[in-house]
Amino acid sequence: MQIFLPRAPILIAHALALTITALGGAFIARAWNSADQWLAILFALIGIAIVFAINYAILHRALAPLDALPKMIAQIQRDESNVPSGDPQLDRLVGIIETNRAHARRLSAQVLRAQEDERKRIARELHDDTSGSLARLLINVAMCENLLTEESAQVREKMYATRLLAEQTLENIRKLIFDLRPTMLDDLGLAAAVRWYAKTNLDAAGIEMQFGSAKLGRAPSPIETALYRIAQEAITNIIRHSRAHTAQITLARENSRIVLIVRDDGQGFDINAKHPNTGCDDCWGLFGMNERAQLLGGACAIESRVGAGTTVRVEIPAE
């Protein structure tokens, strides 16, 4: 019943239009043989034209919400609030969509918090247990090497190779711990952690780094964590995809907001083709960067053109 009633005026208008048109046709046929046939036909045609005009006006008014629907969808996709349509049903639909999106945002925030908590737990266990065990193993190997005689050259060689392997494994675990949850982020802050991560990884990839941070100070842990993860993703994308020679990273406070800019001089890409809805396999990282920023009331803008490099600009409220 609720679906039919809004359509009732349209159906009634169509029925009246068809009825009047049929009557007009019959009237024209009857008046054809009368003395004033041309005058009668003229009035009948005028009446039919008026009916069509009224019918058009009714249809235009009734279908106006459908004309506004594409614009509303575009506004919702741009995450604009207060998207009125003038139609109660469409307004209710927009309200339901916004409620579901808000619920999804809350769930996403909970997932990210749980992810960071799990990263901390794994990093702590790797640091306290695995790293400690490897360190003790290195000490034992060194002691065994000292106990070997000169006649045990082959055993000494094997012990040396074992020590090198243990040292490399320990270094890899330390890198893994830093990727999971860098203690530098908690101890020294966002700028130091981003600078260390960028320099370590970009230098290894042969990409020159330019870094700047001005009057940054400290921010709440969720904000620093989000910006660090976004910077981490942007730097990883530069290394994997950009073929860049230089990367510029800037952190600053602007009008009570923390701004992160990551720019490279690489090959760039078509930004319109990098959206999950397009079936892109390697674009979820870009989507995740934007999602992290929006969850904290910020925004992430990505500018790129083929052959012209890429710029990632993120702004998040500092408090």
Tab-separated table of C-alpha atoms in Angstrom:
chain	number	residue	atom	x	y	z
A	1	MET	CA	0.000	0.000	0.000
A	2	GLN	CA	2.814	2.404	0.842
A	3	ILE	CA	4.408	1.725	-2.540
A	4	PHE	CA	1.125	2.164	-4.478
A	5	LEU	CA	-0.205	5.329	-2.888
A	6	PRO	CA	2.590	7.673	-4.103
A	7	ARG	CA	1.896	6.420	-7.640
A	8	ALA	CA	-1.889	6.947	-7.385
A	9	PRO	CA	-1.845	10.616	-8.543
A	10	ILE	CA	0.173	9.643	-11.609
A	11	LEU	CA	-2.194	6.801	-12.487
A	12	ILE	CA	-5.252	9.019	-11.992
A	13	ALA	CA	-3.719	11.773	-14.129
A	14	HIS	CA	-2.967	9.299	-16.905
A	15	ALA	CA	-6.482	7.880	-16.742
A	16	LEU	CA	-8.012	11.351	-16.968
A	17	ALA	CA	-5.707	12.290	-19.838
A	18	LEU	CA	-6.615	9.172	-21.784
A	19	THR	CA	-10.319	9.686	-21.069
A	20	ILE	CA	-10.305	13.322	-22.153
A	21	THR	CA	-8.244	12.476	-25.224
A	22	ALA	CA	-10.703	9.733	-26.177
A	23	LEU	CA	-13.665	12.054	-25.624
A	24	GLY	CA	-11.914	14.737	-27.648
A	25	GLY	CA	-11.386	12.295	-30.486
A	26	ALA	CA	-15.019	11.260	-30.399
A	27	PHE	CA	-16.091	14.900	-30.288
A	28	ILE	CA	-13.943	15.715	-33.318
A	29	ALA	CA	-15.414	12.795	-35.241
A	30	ARG	CA	-18.958	13.871	-34.370
A	31	ALA	CA	-18.335	17.529	-35.104
A	32	TRP	CA	-16.787	16.798	-38.486
A	33	ASN	CA	-20.193	16.932	-40.178
A	34	SER	CA	-21.594	19.848	-38.164
A	35	ALA	CA	-21.840	23.426	-39.423
A	36	ASP	CA	-19.105	24.722	-37.146
A	37	GLN	CA	-16.823	21.739	-37.593
A	38	TRP	CA	-13.565	23.710	-37.842
A	39	LEU	CA	-14.313	25.749	-34.734
A	40	ALA	CA	-15.257	22.600	-32.822
A	41	ILE	CA	-12.140	20.790	-33.987
A	42	LEU	CA	-10.002	23.774	-32.984
A	43	PHE	CA	-11.407	23.837	-29.448
A	44	ALA	CA	-11.032	20.073	-29.150
A	45	LEU	CA	-7.387	20.249	-30.212
A	46	ILE	CA	-6.753	23.081	-27.769
A	47	GLY	CA	-8.327	20.990	-25.014
A	48	ILE	CA	-6.180	17.991	-25.863
A	49	ALA	CA	-3.053	20.173	-25.889
A	50	ILE	CA	-3.964	21.534	-22.448
A	51	VAL	CA	-4.459	17.973	-21.172
A	52	PHE	CA	-1.028	16.960	-22.477
A	53	ALA	CA	0.547	20.029	-20.852
A	54	ILE	CA	-1.093	19.271	-17.497
A	55	ASN	CA	-0.076	15.617	-17.768
A	56	TYR	CA	3.514	16.618	-18.542
A	57	ALA	CA	3.582	18.958	-15.532
A	58	ILE	CA	2.270	16.205	-13.245
A	59	LEU	CA	4.800	13.676	-14.548
A	60	HIS	CA	7.640	16.172	-14.294
A	61	ARG	CA	6.761	16.918	-10.678
A	62	ALA	CA	6.279	13.251	-9.803
A	63	LEU	CA	9.548	12.128	-11.404
A	64	ALA	CA	11.653	15.042	-10.140
A	65	PRO	CA	13.089	12.948	-7.239
A	66	LEU	CA	14.365	10.402	-9.776
A	67	ASP	CA	16.120	13.193	-11.661
A	68	ALA	CA	17.748	14.263	-8.384
A	69	LEU	CA	18.812	10.713	-7.505
A	70	PRO	CA	22.117	10.643	-9.509
A	71	LYS	CA	23.182	13.927	-7.900
A	72	MET	CA	22.334	12.589	-4.437
A	73	ILE	CA	24.318	9.413	-5.082
A	74	ALA	CA	27.322	11.473	-6.190
A	75	GLN	CA	27.069	13.614	-3.030
A	76	ILE	CA	26.884	10.521	-0.835
A	77	GLN	CA	29.922	9.031	-2.596
A	78	ARG	CA	31.813	12.278	-1.884
A	79	ASP	CA	30.830	11.823	1.779
A	80	GLU	CA	28.884	15.084	1.879
A	81	SER	CA	26.467	15.469	4.769
A	82	ASN	CA	22.949	16.939	4.652
A	83	VAL	CA	21.862	15.699	1.248
A	84	PRO	CA	18.182	16.755	0.970
A	85	SER	CA	16.118	15.565	-1.970
A	86	GLY	CA	12.749	17.170	-1.276
A	87	ASP	CA	11.116	13.735	-1.408
A	88	PRO	CA	10.314	12.047	1.937
A	89	GLN	CA	10.994	8.534	0.660
A	90	LEU	CA	14.364	9.464	-0.821
A	91	ASP	CA	15.228	11.377	2.347
A	92	ARG	CA	14.481	8.247	4.371
A	93	LEU	CA	16.630	6.220	1.972
A	94	VAL	CA	19.504	8.668	2.400
A	95	GLY	CA	19.057	8.464	6.169
A	96	ILE	CA	19.278	4.678	6.079
A	97	ILE	CA	22.409	4.828	3.910
A	98	GLU	CA	24.054	7.353	6.240
A	99	THR	CA	23.165	5.246	9.290
A	100	ASN	CA	24.665	2.143	7.691
A	101	ARG	CA	27.790	4.054	6.701
A	102	ALA	CA	28.205	5.408	10.221
A	103	HIS	CA	27.831	1.871	11.575
A	104	ALA	CA	30.416	0.614	9.076
A	105	ARG	CA	32.776	3.410	10.136
A	106	ARG	CA	32.453	2.434	13.789
A	107	LEU	CA	33.137	-1.206	12.938
A	108	SER	CA	36.125	-0.196	10.813
A	109	ALA	CA	37.525	1.876	13.684
A	110	GLN	CA	37.122	-1.070	16.055
A	111	VAL	CA	38.868	-3.376	13.577
A	112	LEU	CA	41.795	-0.955	13.207
A	113	ARG	CA	42.119	-0.595	16.995
A	114	ALA	CA	42.045	-4.364	17.409
A	115	GLN	CA	44.630	-4.688	14.647
A	116	GLU	CA	46.977	-2.223	16.339
A	117	ASP	CA	46.510	-3.952	19.711
A	118	GLU	CA	47.346	-7.290	18.108
A	119	ARG	CA	50.382	-5.772	16.395
A	120	LYS	CA	51.587	-4.492	19.773
A	121	ARG	CA	51.089	-7.890	21.382
A	122	ILE	CA	52.950	-9.778	18.640
A	123	ALA	CA	55.762	-7.207	18.576
A	124	ARG	CA	56.129	-7.441	22.356
A	125	GLU	CA	56.275	-11.238	22.271
A	126	LEU	CA	58.809	-11.215	19.444
A	127	HIS	CA	60.936	-8.720	21.351
A	128	ASP	CA	60.749	-10.408	24.742
A	129	ASP	CA	60.817	-14.072	23.719
A	130	THR	CA	62.118	-14.692	20.200
A	131	SER	CA	64.699	-11.905	20.124
A	132	GLY	CA	65.913	-12.842	23.591
A	133	SER	CA	66.282	-16.489	22.611
A	134	LEU	CA	68.241	-15.593	19.478
A	135	ALA	CA	70.510	-13.295	21.471
A	136	ARG	CA	71.279	-16.105	23.919
A	137	LEU	CA	71.870	-18.444	20.970
A	138	LEU	CA	74.433	-16.011	19.556
A	139	ILE	CA	76.223	-15.889	22.902
A	140	ASN	CA	76.348	-19.693	23.095
A	141	VAL	CA	77.654	-19.964	19.530
A	142	ALA	CA	80.380	-17.430	20.285
A	143	MET	CA	81.375	-19.352	23.424
A	144	CYS	CA	81.516	-22.607	21.450
A	145	GLU	CA	83.736	-20.945	18.847
A	146	ASN	CA	86.153	-19.909	21.576
A	147	LEU	CA	86.319	-23.471	22.897
A	148	LEU	CA	87.228	-24.959	19.555
A	149	THR	CA	90.827	-25.960	18.920
A	150	GLU	CA	92.826	-25.092	15.837
A	151	GLU	CA	92.318	-28.636	14.549
A	152	SER	CA	88.545	-28.087	14.399
A	153	ALA	CA	88.613	-25.791	11.377
A	154	GLN	CA	85.613	-27.398	9.692
A	155	VAL	CA	83.500	-27.193	12.840
A	156	ARG	CA	84.616	-23.610	13.383
A	157	GLU	CA	83.502	-22.756	9.848
A	158	LYS	CA	80.071	-24.274	10.489
A	159	MET	CA	79.758	-22.424	13.793
A	160	TYR	CA	80.677	-19.171	12.063
A	161	ALA	CA	77.998	-19.747	9.401
A	162	THR	CA	75.496	-20.542	12.157
A	163	ARG	CA	76.348	-17.317	13.965
A	164	LEU	CA	75.896	-15.265	10.774
A	165	LEU	CA	72.529	-16.921	10.150
A	166	ALA	CA	71.392	-16.211	13.707
A	167	GLU	CA	72.525	-12.574	13.431
A	168	GLN	CA	70.622	-12.148	10.156
A	169	THR	CA	67.518	-13.767	11.652
A	170	LEU	CA	67.703	-11.472	14.667
A	171	GLU	CA	67.999	-8.434	12.394
A	172	ASN	CA	65.006	-9.573	10.344
A	173	ILE	CA	62.949	-10.020	13.501
A	174	ARG	CA	63.887	-6.525	14.650
A	175	LYS	CA	62.702	-5.126	11.317
A	176	LEU	CA	59.489	-7.124	11.656
A	177	ILE	CA	58.968	-5.748	15.162
A	178	PHE	CA	59.411	-2.214	13.866
A	179	ASP	CA	56.932	-2.825	11.051
A	180	LEU	CA	54.411	-4.274	13.476
A	181	ARG	CA	54.707	-1.508	16.053
A	182	PRO	CA	57.749	0.774	16.067
A	183	THR	CA	58.757	1.634	19.609
A	184	MET	CA	60.209	4.821	18.137
A	185	LEU	CA	56.652	5.999	17.417
A	186	ASP	CA	55.736	5.705	21.088
A	187	ASP	CA	59.055	6.988	22.446
A	188	LEU	CA	60.134	9.732	20.012
A	189	GLY	CA	56.985	10.595	18.100
A	190	LEU	CA	55.627	10.601	14.566
A	191	ALA	CA	58.338	12.592	12.781
A	192	ALA	CA	61.205	10.420	14.035
A	193	ALA	CA	59.381	7.181	13.229
A	194	VAL	CA	58.391	8.246	9.698
A	195	ARG	CA	61.868	9.601	8.983
A	196	TRP	CA	63.541	6.373	10.140
A	197	TYR	CA	61.154	4.143	8.183
A	198	ALA	CA	61.426	6.243	5.025
A	199	LYS	CA	65.213	6.489	5.099
A	200	THR	CA	65.722	2.800	5.845
A	201	ASN	CA	63.442	1.574	3.064
A	202	LEU	CA	63.989	4.256	0.409
A	203	ASP	CA	67.778	4.081	0.749
A	204	ALA	CA	67.608	0.308	0.300
A	205	ALA	CA	65.572	0.846	-2.893
A	206	GLY	CA	68.012	3.448	-4.259
A	207	ILE	CA	65.518	6.324	-3.989
A	208	GLU	CA	66.733	9.689	-2.713
A	209	MET	CA	64.717	10.985	0.243
A	210	GLN	CA	63.970	14.580	1.223
A	211	PHE	CA	62.310	14.922	4.621
A	212	GLY	CA	60.993	17.920	6.499
A	213	SER	CA	58.996	18.426	9.705
A	214	ALA	CA	58.249	21.791	11.285
A	215	LYS	CA	56.625	22.568	14.655
A	216	LEU	CA	55.004	19.170	14.759
A	217	GLY	CA	55.144	18.252	18.431
A	218	ARG	CA	53.261	15.248	19.777
A	219	ALA	CA	49.693	14.218	19.025
A	220	PRO	CA	47.352	11.629	20.565
A	221	SER	CA	48.437	8.057	19.896
A	222	PRO	CA	45.544	7.160	17.509
A	223	ILE	CA	46.399	10.155	15.314
A	224	GLU	CA	50.129	9.423	15.235
A	225	THR	CA	49.436	5.756	14.518
A	226	ALA	CA	47.058	6.546	11.636
A	227	LEU	CA	49.471	9.018	10.039
A	228	TYR	CA	52.366	6.595	10.444
A	229	ARG	CA	50.409	3.788	8.761
A	230	ILE	CA	49.378	6.097	5.914
A	231	ALA	CA	52.991	7.219	5.432
A	232	GLN	CA	54.092	3.586	5.555
A	233	GLU	CA	51.632	2.649	2.793
A	234	ALA	CA	52.600	5.647	0.647
A	235	ILE	CA	56.318	4.854	0.961
A	236	THR	CA	55.693	1.189	0.156
A	237	ASN	CA	53.774	2.213	-2.978
A	238	ILE	CA	56.667	4.422	-4.080
A	239	ILE	CA	59.108	1.537	-3.732
A	240	ARG	CA	56.890	-1.056	-5.417
A	241	HIS	CA	55.206	0.863	-8.212
A	242	SER	CA	56.528	4.368	-8.881
A	243	ARG	CA	60.008	3.820	-10.401
A	244	ALA	CA	60.852	7.152	-8.783
A	245	HIS	CA	64.283	8.681	-8.277
A	246	THR	CA	63.290	11.078	-5.481
A	247	ALA	CA	60.661	11.075	-2.739
A	248	GLN	CA	59.710	14.119	-0.652
A	249	ILE	CA	58.019	13.693	2.730
A	250	THR	CA	56.710	16.615	4.781
A	251	LEU	CA	55.028	16.712	8.190
A	252	ALA	CA	53.662	19.952	9.639
A	253	ARG	CA	50.909	21.542	11.711
A	254	GLU	CA	48.564	23.854	9.840
A	255	ASN	CA	45.634	25.509	11.630
A	256	SER	CA	45.222	22.858	14.344
A	257	ARG	CA	45.604	20.070	11.783
A	258	ILE	CA	48.515	17.739	11.119
A	259	VAL	CA	49.399	17.588	7.436
A	260	LEU	CA	51.358	14.766	5.820
A	261	ILE	CA	52.536	15.135	2.215
A	262	VAL	CA	54.308	12.327	0.356
A	263	ARG	CA	55.399	13.193	-3.183
A	264	ASP	CA	57.436	11.277	-5.760
A	265	ASP	CA	58.726	11.935	-9.286
A	266	GLY	CA	57.813	8.497	-10.582
A	267	GLN	CA	55.692	7.237	-13.448
A	268	GLY	CA	52.337	8.106	-11.877
A	269	PHE	CA	49.055	6.357	-12.678
A	270	ASP	CA	45.438	6.893	-13.694
A	271	ILE	CA	43.687	7.732	-10.425
A	272	ASN	CA	40.246	6.840	-11.848
A	273	ALA	CA	41.352	3.262	-12.467
A	274	LYS	CA	42.508	2.768	-8.872
A	275	HIS	CA	39.248	2.108	-7.034
A	276	PRO	CA	38.006	-1.144	-5.470
A	277	ASN	CA	34.804	-0.929	-7.536
A	278	THR	CA	36.856	-1.226	-10.738
A	279	GLY	CA	38.160	-4.660	-9.755
A	280	CYS	CA	41.647	-3.285	-9.144
A	281	ASP	CA	43.815	-5.741	-7.192
A	282	ASP	CA	46.447	-3.290	-5.929
A	283	CYS	CA	44.242	-0.344	-4.953
A	284	TRP	CA	43.044	-1.432	-1.524
A	285	GLY	CA	46.053	0.265	0.024
A	286	LEU	CA	44.906	3.626	-1.376
A	287	PHE	CA	41.383	2.935	-0.131
A	288	GLY	CA	42.740	2.065	3.325
A	289	MET	CA	44.716	5.319	3.505
A	290	ASN	CA	41.579	7.339	2.854
A	291	GLU	CA	39.573	5.246	5.328
A	292	ARG	CA	42.108	5.778	8.135
A	293	ALA	CA	42.036	9.540	7.599
A	294	GLN	CA	38.236	9.749	7.491
A	295	LEU	CA	37.836	7.722	10.682
A	296	LEU	CA	39.654	10.526	12.530
A	297	GLY	CA	37.723	13.340	10.854
A	298	GLY	CA	40.414	13.994	8.275
A	299	ALA	CA	40.839	13.654	4.542
A	300	CYS	CA	43.268	12.018	2.143
A	301	ALA	CA	43.713	13.448	-1.354
A	302	ILE	CA	45.735	11.602	-3.990
A	303	GLU	CA	46.851	13.386	-7.145
A	304	SER	CA	48.568	11.522	-9.948
A	305	ARG	CA	48.936	11.542	-13.711
A	306	VAL	CA	50.674	9.055	-15.933
A	307	GLY	CA	54.263	10.228	-16.330
A	308	ALA	CA	53.911	13.060	-13.788
A	309	GLY	CA	54.461	11.423	-10.395
A	310	THR	CA	52.122	11.128	-7.425
A	311	THR	CA	51.260	13.326	-4.445
A	312	VAL	CA	49.477	12.094	-1.322
A	313	ARG	CA	48.184	14.818	1.008
A	314	VAL	CA	46.605	13.879	4.332
A	315	GLU	CA	45.056	16.256	6.860
A	316	ILE	CA	43.858	15.088	10.280
A	317	PRO	CA	42.725	17.237	13.242
A	318	ALA	CA	45.520	17.392	15.803
A	319	GLU	CA	43.185	16.835	18.760
